[in-house]
């Protein structure tokens, strides 16, 4: 059966733009997608890495304005720093404006806290690849789930100590190894311990060191879709690493309650862009690039793992549930 599409005056051919003769309803597709997505909800998995005392848990609680860190979930101060790197994942469902998101915070206690920190990134790399493996096994199953649970790490916040000098060798080695498998966002912790000039010089020095060692952090230049993306991301890259301060305590400043850290000379306001770059990090991480972080994880990092894993496994066929071998990139 052949269908002939008549040409009307004023209507272009299929290759060009067409003038509609009346309302069709194509513009409702976005609303349909929104409703479907709202029903399904969102997943976002964020890993925090850095040695103890840098305020990692506090910053994450401040970012999501709720108690989402492991410290808020029973892993209290009575626990000693582990002798090896551990992986602690805690999930919460948070809701705002009718949008539900399952947020998983993956902490790495013990990282960088030992006398010998050689290869201390291995357990973290192994964990990230294990999540790719779980997703892959579900994906290649003949009777797979309608919605595959997503435990893949979408973002890794790497906390740099505010030394004001240079990156530690551990910082360089970690980011060099892990930037191949996960979206790394470097942040300078407790930036209020530096003066404004010290902070700017340190940020510049860190960017230079990352460039010298060929370390690609998110958003990577090669993944810019178009000039609009490039221009937006270039501004972000020029600002990174974000110099941040986290706090879950409120203080009265000029008649307003603000999140901040009280010092001898006043209150460092967490959300004041003149005091630190927390607001820039929050807007970047949650309000403008959260979906892109997930897409880069799926389309780039996971696809790289998937291609290598399936190639090693001899092609596209279901992976045995008994196969417990994990692949490390």
Short mmCIF file of C-alpha atoms in Angstrom, two decimals:
data_model
loop_
_atom_site.label_atom_id
_atom_site.label_comp_id
_atom_site.label_asym_id
_atom_site.label_seq_id
_atom_site.Cartn_x
_atom_site.Cartn_y
_atom_site.Cartn_z
CA UNK A 1 0.00 0.00 0.00
CA UNK A 2 1.47 3.37 -1.01
CA UNK A 3 0.55 6.62 0.75
CA UNK A 4 0.97 9.82 -1.26
CA UNK A 5 1.49 12.97 0.73
CA UNK A 6 0.03 15.88 -1.25
CA UNK A 7 1.94 19.12 -1.52
CA UNK A 8 0.07 22.26 -0.54
CA UNK A 9 0.99 25.79 -1.50
CA UNK A 10 3.26 27.24 1.12
CA UNK A 11 4.32 23.82 2.42
CA UNK A 12 7.96 22.87 1.96
CA UNK A 13 9.36 19.46 1.15
CA UNK A 14 10.24 17.01 3.90
CA UNK A 15 13.84 18.23 3.97
CA UNK A 16 12.94 21.79 4.96
CA UNK A 17 10.73 23.57 7.45
CA UNK A 18 6.99 23.31 6.85
CA UNK A 19 4.24 25.77 7.65
CA UNK A 20 1.43 24.00 9.49
CA UNK A 21 -2.14 24.63 8.28
CA UNK A 22 -3.52 24.14 11.77
CA UNK A 23 -2.71 23.09 15.33
CA UNK A 24 -1.43 19.51 15.63
CA UNK A 25 -0.22 19.29 19.24
CA UNK A 26 3.46 18.47 18.73
CA UNK A 27 4.30 21.01 21.44
CA UNK A 28 2.65 18.76 24.06
CA UNK A 29 5.43 16.18 23.72
CA UNK A 30 7.52 18.03 26.29
CA UNK A 31 4.63 17.97 28.77
CA UNK A 32 4.08 14.26 28.07
CA UNK A 33 7.76 13.59 28.76
CA UNK A 34 7.62 15.71 31.92
CA UNK A 35 4.64 13.77 33.30
CA UNK A 36 6.25 10.43 32.55
CA UNK A 37 9.54 11.46 34.12
CA UNK A 38 7.76 12.90 37.18
CA UNK A 39 6.06 9.54 37.73
CA UNK A 40 9.28 7.58 37.37
CA UNK A 41 11.35 9.97 39.48
CA UNK A 42 15.07 10.61 39.23
CA UNK A 43 18.23 8.95 40.48
CA UNK A 44 21.43 10.84 41.23
CA UNK A 45 24.52 9.21 42.70
CA UNK A 46 27.29 11.44 43.99
CA UNK A 47 30.62 10.27 45.40
CA UNK A 48 32.69 12.40 47.78
CA UNK A 49 36.44 11.82 48.06
CA UNK A 50 39.11 13.52 50.15
CA UNK A 51 40.99 12.99 53.37
CA UNK A 52 39.22 13.45 56.72
CA UNK A 53 38.60 16.90 58.15
CA UNK A 54 37.82 18.69 54.89
CA UNK A 55 34.08 19.04 55.58
CA UNK A 56 32.87 16.64 52.87
CA UNK A 57 29.73 15.50 54.68
CA UNK A 58 28.86 19.04 55.75
CA UNK A 59 29.17 20.35 52.18
CA UNK A 60 26.90 17.64 50.78
CA UNK A 61 24.30 18.32 53.49
CA UNK A 62 24.53 22.03 52.60
CA UNK A 63 24.18 21.34 48.86
CA UNK A 64 20.94 19.40 49.30
CA UNK A 65 19.70 21.31 52.37
CA UNK A 66 19.05 18.08 54.23
CA UNK A 67 20.89 15.50 56.31
CA UNK A 68 21.99 13.14 53.54
CA UNK A 69 25.56 12.27 54.50
CA UNK A 70 26.66 9.06 56.22
CA UNK A 71 27.26 11.03 59.43
CA UNK A 72 23.56 11.88 59.45
CA UNK A 73 22.65 8.22 58.95
CA UNK A 74 24.26 6.52 61.91
CA UNK A 75 27.93 6.34 60.94
CA UNK A 76 28.80 8.51 63.92
CA UNK A 77 31.90 10.07 65.40
CA UNK A 78 32.46 7.08 67.69
CA UNK A 79 33.77 5.20 64.67
CA UNK A 80 37.52 5.39 64.13
CA UNK A 81 39.07 6.28 60.81
CA UNK A 82 39.33 2.97 58.93
CA UNK A 83 42.77 1.49 58.24
CA UNK A 84 41.88 1.01 54.58
CA UNK A 85 39.58 2.87 52.20
CA UNK A 86 35.94 1.88 52.71
CA UNK A 87 32.90 2.64 50.59
CA UNK A 88 29.80 3.85 52.43
CA UNK A 89 26.67 4.49 50.35
CA UNK A 90 23.57 6.08 51.87
CA UNK A 91 20.35 6.72 49.90
CA UNK A 92 17.55 9.18 50.59
CA UNK A 93 14.47 10.26 48.65
CA UNK A 94 14.22 14.03 48.59
CA UNK A 95 11.31 15.97 47.11
CA UNK A 96 10.93 19.54 45.92
CA UNK A 97 8.04 21.04 43.95
CA UNK A 98 6.53 17.62 43.35
CA UNK A 99 9.78 16.25 41.89
CA UNK A 100 11.18 13.20 43.68
CA UNK A 101 14.82 12.27 43.48
CA UNK A 102 16.55 9.27 44.96
CA UNK A 103 19.88 10.71 46.06
CA UNK A 104 22.71 8.33 46.92
CA UNK A 105 25.79 9.77 48.61
CA UNK A 106 28.85 7.52 48.38
CA UNK A 107 31.51 8.37 50.94
CA UNK A 108 35.07 7.01 51.03
CA UNK A 109 36.29 7.08 54.66
CA UNK A 110 39.97 6.26 55.03
CA UNK A 111 41.04 7.81 51.72
CA UNK A 112 44.32 9.71 52.09
CA UNK A 113 44.48 9.17 55.86
CA UNK A 114 47.14 6.46 55.99
CA UNK A 115 50.92 6.73 56.30
CA UNK A 116 51.20 4.83 53.02
CA UNK A 117 48.48 5.91 50.57
CA UNK A 118 49.86 4.00 47.60
CA UNK A 119 47.07 2.81 45.27
CA UNK A 120 44.42 3.90 47.79
CA UNK A 121 42.20 4.80 44.82
CA UNK A 122 41.91 1.12 43.81
CA UNK A 123 38.84 0.33 46.03
CA UNK A 124 37.11 3.44 44.64
CA UNK A 125 37.90 2.49 41.02
CA UNK A 126 36.71 -1.06 41.75
CA UNK A 127 33.43 0.21 43.22
CA UNK A 128 32.74 2.46 40.20
CA UNK A 129 33.38 -0.39 37.78
CA UNK A 130 31.25 -2.78 39.85
CA UNK A 131 28.27 -0.44 39.35
CA UNK A 132 28.88 -0.45 35.58
CA UNK A 133 29.04 -4.24 35.72
CA UNK A 134 25.72 -4.48 37.61
CA UNK A 135 24.04 -2.25 35.03
CA UNK A 136 25.56 -4.22 32.15
CA UNK A 137 24.39 -7.57 33.53
CA UNK A 138 20.85 -6.22 33.84
CA UNK A 139 21.01 -4.70 30.36
CA UNK A 140 22.08 -7.87 28.54
CA UNK A 141 19.61 -10.14 30.34
CA UNK A 142 17.04 -11.65 27.97
CA UNK A 143 14.22 -10.87 30.43
CA UNK A 144 15.50 -7.55 31.67
CA UNK A 145 13.66 -5.16 33.95
CA UNK A 146 11.58 -2.38 32.45
CA UNK A 147 13.63 0.11 34.43
CA UNK A 148 17.16 -0.95 35.33
CA UNK A 149 18.22 0.27 38.79
CA UNK A 150 20.95 2.86 38.28
CA UNK A 151 23.68 2.75 40.92
CA UNK A 152 26.37 4.14 38.60
CA UNK A 153 28.37 7.05 40.02
CA UNK A 154 27.27 10.16 38.11
CA UNK A 155 29.65 12.58 39.76
CA UNK A 156 32.71 12.51 42.00
CA UNK A 157 33.40 15.61 44.10
CA UNK A 158 37.12 15.57 44.83
CA UNK A 159 38.11 17.70 47.83
CA UNK A 160 41.46 19.48 47.60
CA UNK A 161 43.11 20.60 50.83
CA UNK A 162 43.40 24.44 51.04
CA UNK A 163 47.20 24.44 51.37
CA UNK A 164 47.65 27.45 49.10
CA UNK A 165 50.73 25.78 47.58
CA UNK A 166 50.11 22.97 45.09
CA UNK A 167 48.33 19.66 44.63
CA UNK A 168 49.62 16.66 46.55
CA UNK A 169 50.95 13.73 44.54
CA UNK A 170 47.96 11.74 45.81
CA UNK A 171 45.56 14.33 44.33
CA UNK A 172 47.27 14.08 40.96
CA UNK A 173 47.39 10.28 40.92
CA UNK A 174 43.76 9.90 42.01
CA UNK A 175 42.38 12.28 39.41
CA UNK A 176 44.64 10.88 36.70
CA UNK A 177 43.33 7.34 37.29
CA UNK A 178 39.68 8.10 38.04
CA UNK A 179 39.01 10.81 35.42
CA UNK A 180 38.92 7.98 32.85
CA UNK A 181 35.93 6.29 34.48
CA UNK A 182 33.88 9.00 36.26
CA UNK A 183 32.99 12.70 36.07
CA UNK A 184 35.38 14.41 38.50
CA UNK A 185 34.58 17.87 39.83
CA UNK A 186 37.50 19.26 41.90
CA UNK A 187 36.66 21.60 44.79
CA UNK A 188 38.90 23.45 47.22
CA UNK A 189 37.56 22.72 50.70
CA UNK A 190 37.36 25.22 53.58
CA UNK A 191 38.42 28.05 51.30
CA UNK A 192 37.78 30.62 54.05
CA UNK A 193 41.21 29.67 55.49
CA UNK A 194 42.82 31.59 52.60
CA UNK A 195 42.79 35.26 51.67
CA UNK A 196 41.16 36.28 48.39
CA UNK A 197 44.55 36.66 46.68
CA UNK A 198 45.80 33.32 48.04
CA UNK A 199 42.61 31.63 46.85
CA UNK A 200 42.84 33.01 43.31
CA UNK A 201 46.54 32.13 43.03
CA UNK A 202 45.88 28.61 44.31
CA UNK A 203 42.99 28.07 41.88
CA UNK A 204 45.20 29.20 38.99
CA UNK A 205 48.04 26.91 40.14
CA UNK A 206 45.71 23.91 40.45
CA UNK A 207 44.32 24.46 36.92
CA UNK A 208 47.87 24.63 35.54
CA UNK A 209 48.87 21.41 37.34
CA UNK A 210 45.79 19.57 36.06
CA UNK A 211 46.57 20.74 32.53
CA UNK A 212 50.26 19.75 32.85
CA UNK A 213 49.32 16.21 33.92
CA UNK A 214 46.64 15.85 31.23
CA UNK A 215 43.83 15.44 33.76
CA UNK A 216 40.36 16.00 32.26
CA UNK A 217 37.74 17.07 34.77
CA UNK A 218 34.05 17.68 34.16
CA UNK A 219 32.84 19.41 31.99
CA UNK A 220 35.35 17.95 29.50
CA UNK A 221 36.12 20.08 26.42
CA UNK A 222 35.58 17.19 24.04
CA UNK A 223 31.96 16.68 25.13
CA UNK A 224 30.72 20.21 24.33
CA UNK A 225 27.81 19.71 21.90
CA UNK A 226 27.85 23.12 20.22
CA UNK A 227 29.15 26.68 20.55
CA UNK A 228 26.48 27.58 23.09
CA UNK A 229 27.59 24.67 25.29
CA UNK A 230 31.23 25.55 24.76
CA UNK A 231 30.75 29.19 25.75
CA UNK A 232 28.80 28.23 28.87
CA UNK A 233 31.24 25.50 29.87
CA UNK A 234 34.31 27.67 29.19
CA UNK A 235 33.06 30.12 31.84
CA UNK A 236 32.66 27.25 34.29
CA UNK A 237 36.10 25.80 33.48
CA UNK A 238 37.68 29.22 34.09
CA UNK A 239 36.10 29.28 37.57
CA UNK A 240 37.12 25.76 38.59
CA UNK A 241 38.12 24.36 40.96
CA UNK A 242 35.30 25.84 43.01
CA UNK A 243 36.55 27.31 46.31
CA UNK A 244 33.80 26.42 48.77
CA UNK A 245 32.69 26.59 52.37
CA UNK A 246 30.02 24.31 53.81
CA UNK A 247 27.91 24.82 56.92
CA UNK A 248 24.60 23.61 58.28
CA UNK A 249 24.46 26.34 60.93
CA UNK A 250 22.44 29.55 60.62
CA UNK A 251 23.40 33.00 61.84
CA UNK A 252 21.66 36.38 61.91
CA UNK A 253 23.23 38.79 59.40
CA UNK A 254 21.63 42.16 58.65
CA UNK A 255 18.27 40.91 59.93
CA UNK A 256 18.36 37.71 57.82
CA UNK A 257 19.07 34.10 58.74
CA UNK A 258 21.93 32.78 56.62
CA UNK A 259 23.99 29.60 56.47
CA UNK A 260 27.53 30.37 57.49
CA UNK A 261 30.66 29.85 59.55
CA UNK A 262 31.34 32.19 62.44
CA UNK A 263 34.88 33.52 62.66
CA UNK A 264 36.65 36.10 64.84
CA UNK A 265 36.05 38.78 62.19
CA UNK A 266 32.46 37.95 61.26
CA UNK A 267 30.30 35.37 59.51
CA UNK A 268 31.39 33.69 56.29
CA UNK A 269 28.10 33.40 54.38
CA UNK A 270 27.98 30.13 52.47
CA UNK A 271 25.59 31.32 49.76
CA UNK A 272 27.15 34.77 49.33
CA UNK A 273 29.19 34.74 46.06
CA UNK A 274 31.45 37.46 47.51
CA UNK A 275 32.48 35.08 50.30
CA UNK A 276 32.89 31.75 48.49
CA UNK A 277 31.83 29.83 45.37
CA UNK A 278 29.37 27.46 46.98
CA UNK A 279 26.41 28.99 45.10
CA UNK A 280 28.27 28.54 41.79
CA UNK A 281 28.94 24.88 42.59
CA UNK A 282 25.32 24.28 43.61
CA UNK A 283 23.89 25.94 40.50
CA UNK A 284 26.33 24.06 38.27
CA UNK A 285 25.88 20.67 39.91
CA UNK A 286 22.10 20.73 40.43
CA UNK A 287 20.41 23.48 38.44
CA UNK A 288 22.24 23.42 35.10
CA UNK A 289 24.32 20.23 34.65
CA UNK A 290 22.75 17.43 36.69
CA UNK A 291 21.12 15.80 33.67
CA UNK A 292 24.25 16.23 31.58
CA UNK A 293 26.32 14.51 34.31
CA UNK A 294 24.00 11.52 34.00
CA UNK A 295 24.15 11.54 30.19
CA UNK A 296 27.96 11.73 30.08
CA UNK A 297 28.09 8.88 32.60
CA UNK A 298 25.80 6.75 30.41
CA UNK A 299 26.98 7.73 26.93
CA UNK A 300 30.71 8.05 27.57
CA UNK A 301 32.01 6.34 30.73
CA UNK A 302 29.54 3.47 30.82
CA UNK A 303 29.71 2.91 27.05
CA UNK A 304 33.51 2.74 27.24
CA UNK A 305 33.24 0.13 29.99
CA UNK A 306 30.47 -1.75 28.15
CA UNK A 307 32.37 -1.92 24.85
CA UNK A 308 35.52 -3.22 26.52
CA UNK A 309 33.65 -5.68 28.73
CA UNK A 310 31.59 -7.15 25.89
CA UNK A 311 34.60 -7.31 23.63
CA UNK A 312 36.50 -9.21 26.34
CA UNK A 313 33.45 -11.43 26.83
CA UNK A 314 33.27 -12.43 23.18
CA UNK A 315 30.33 -10.37 21.96
CA UNK A 316 26.75 -9.43 22.77
CA UNK A 317 25.30 -12.33 24.69
CA UNK A 318 23.87 -12.64 28.21
CA UNK A 319 26.50 -12.59 30.92
CA UNK A 320 26.24 -15.46 33.39
CA UNK A 321 25.11 -14.45 36.86
CA UNK A 322 27.90 -16.68 38.19
CA UNK A 323 30.54 -14.55 36.53
CA UNK A 324 31.91 -12.47 39.37
CA UNK A 325 35.01 -11.24 37.57
CA UNK A 326 35.20 -7.47 37.70
CA UNK A 327 36.95 -5.50 35.01
CA UNK A 328 39.08 -2.51 35.96
CA UNK A 329 39.86 0.04 33.28
#
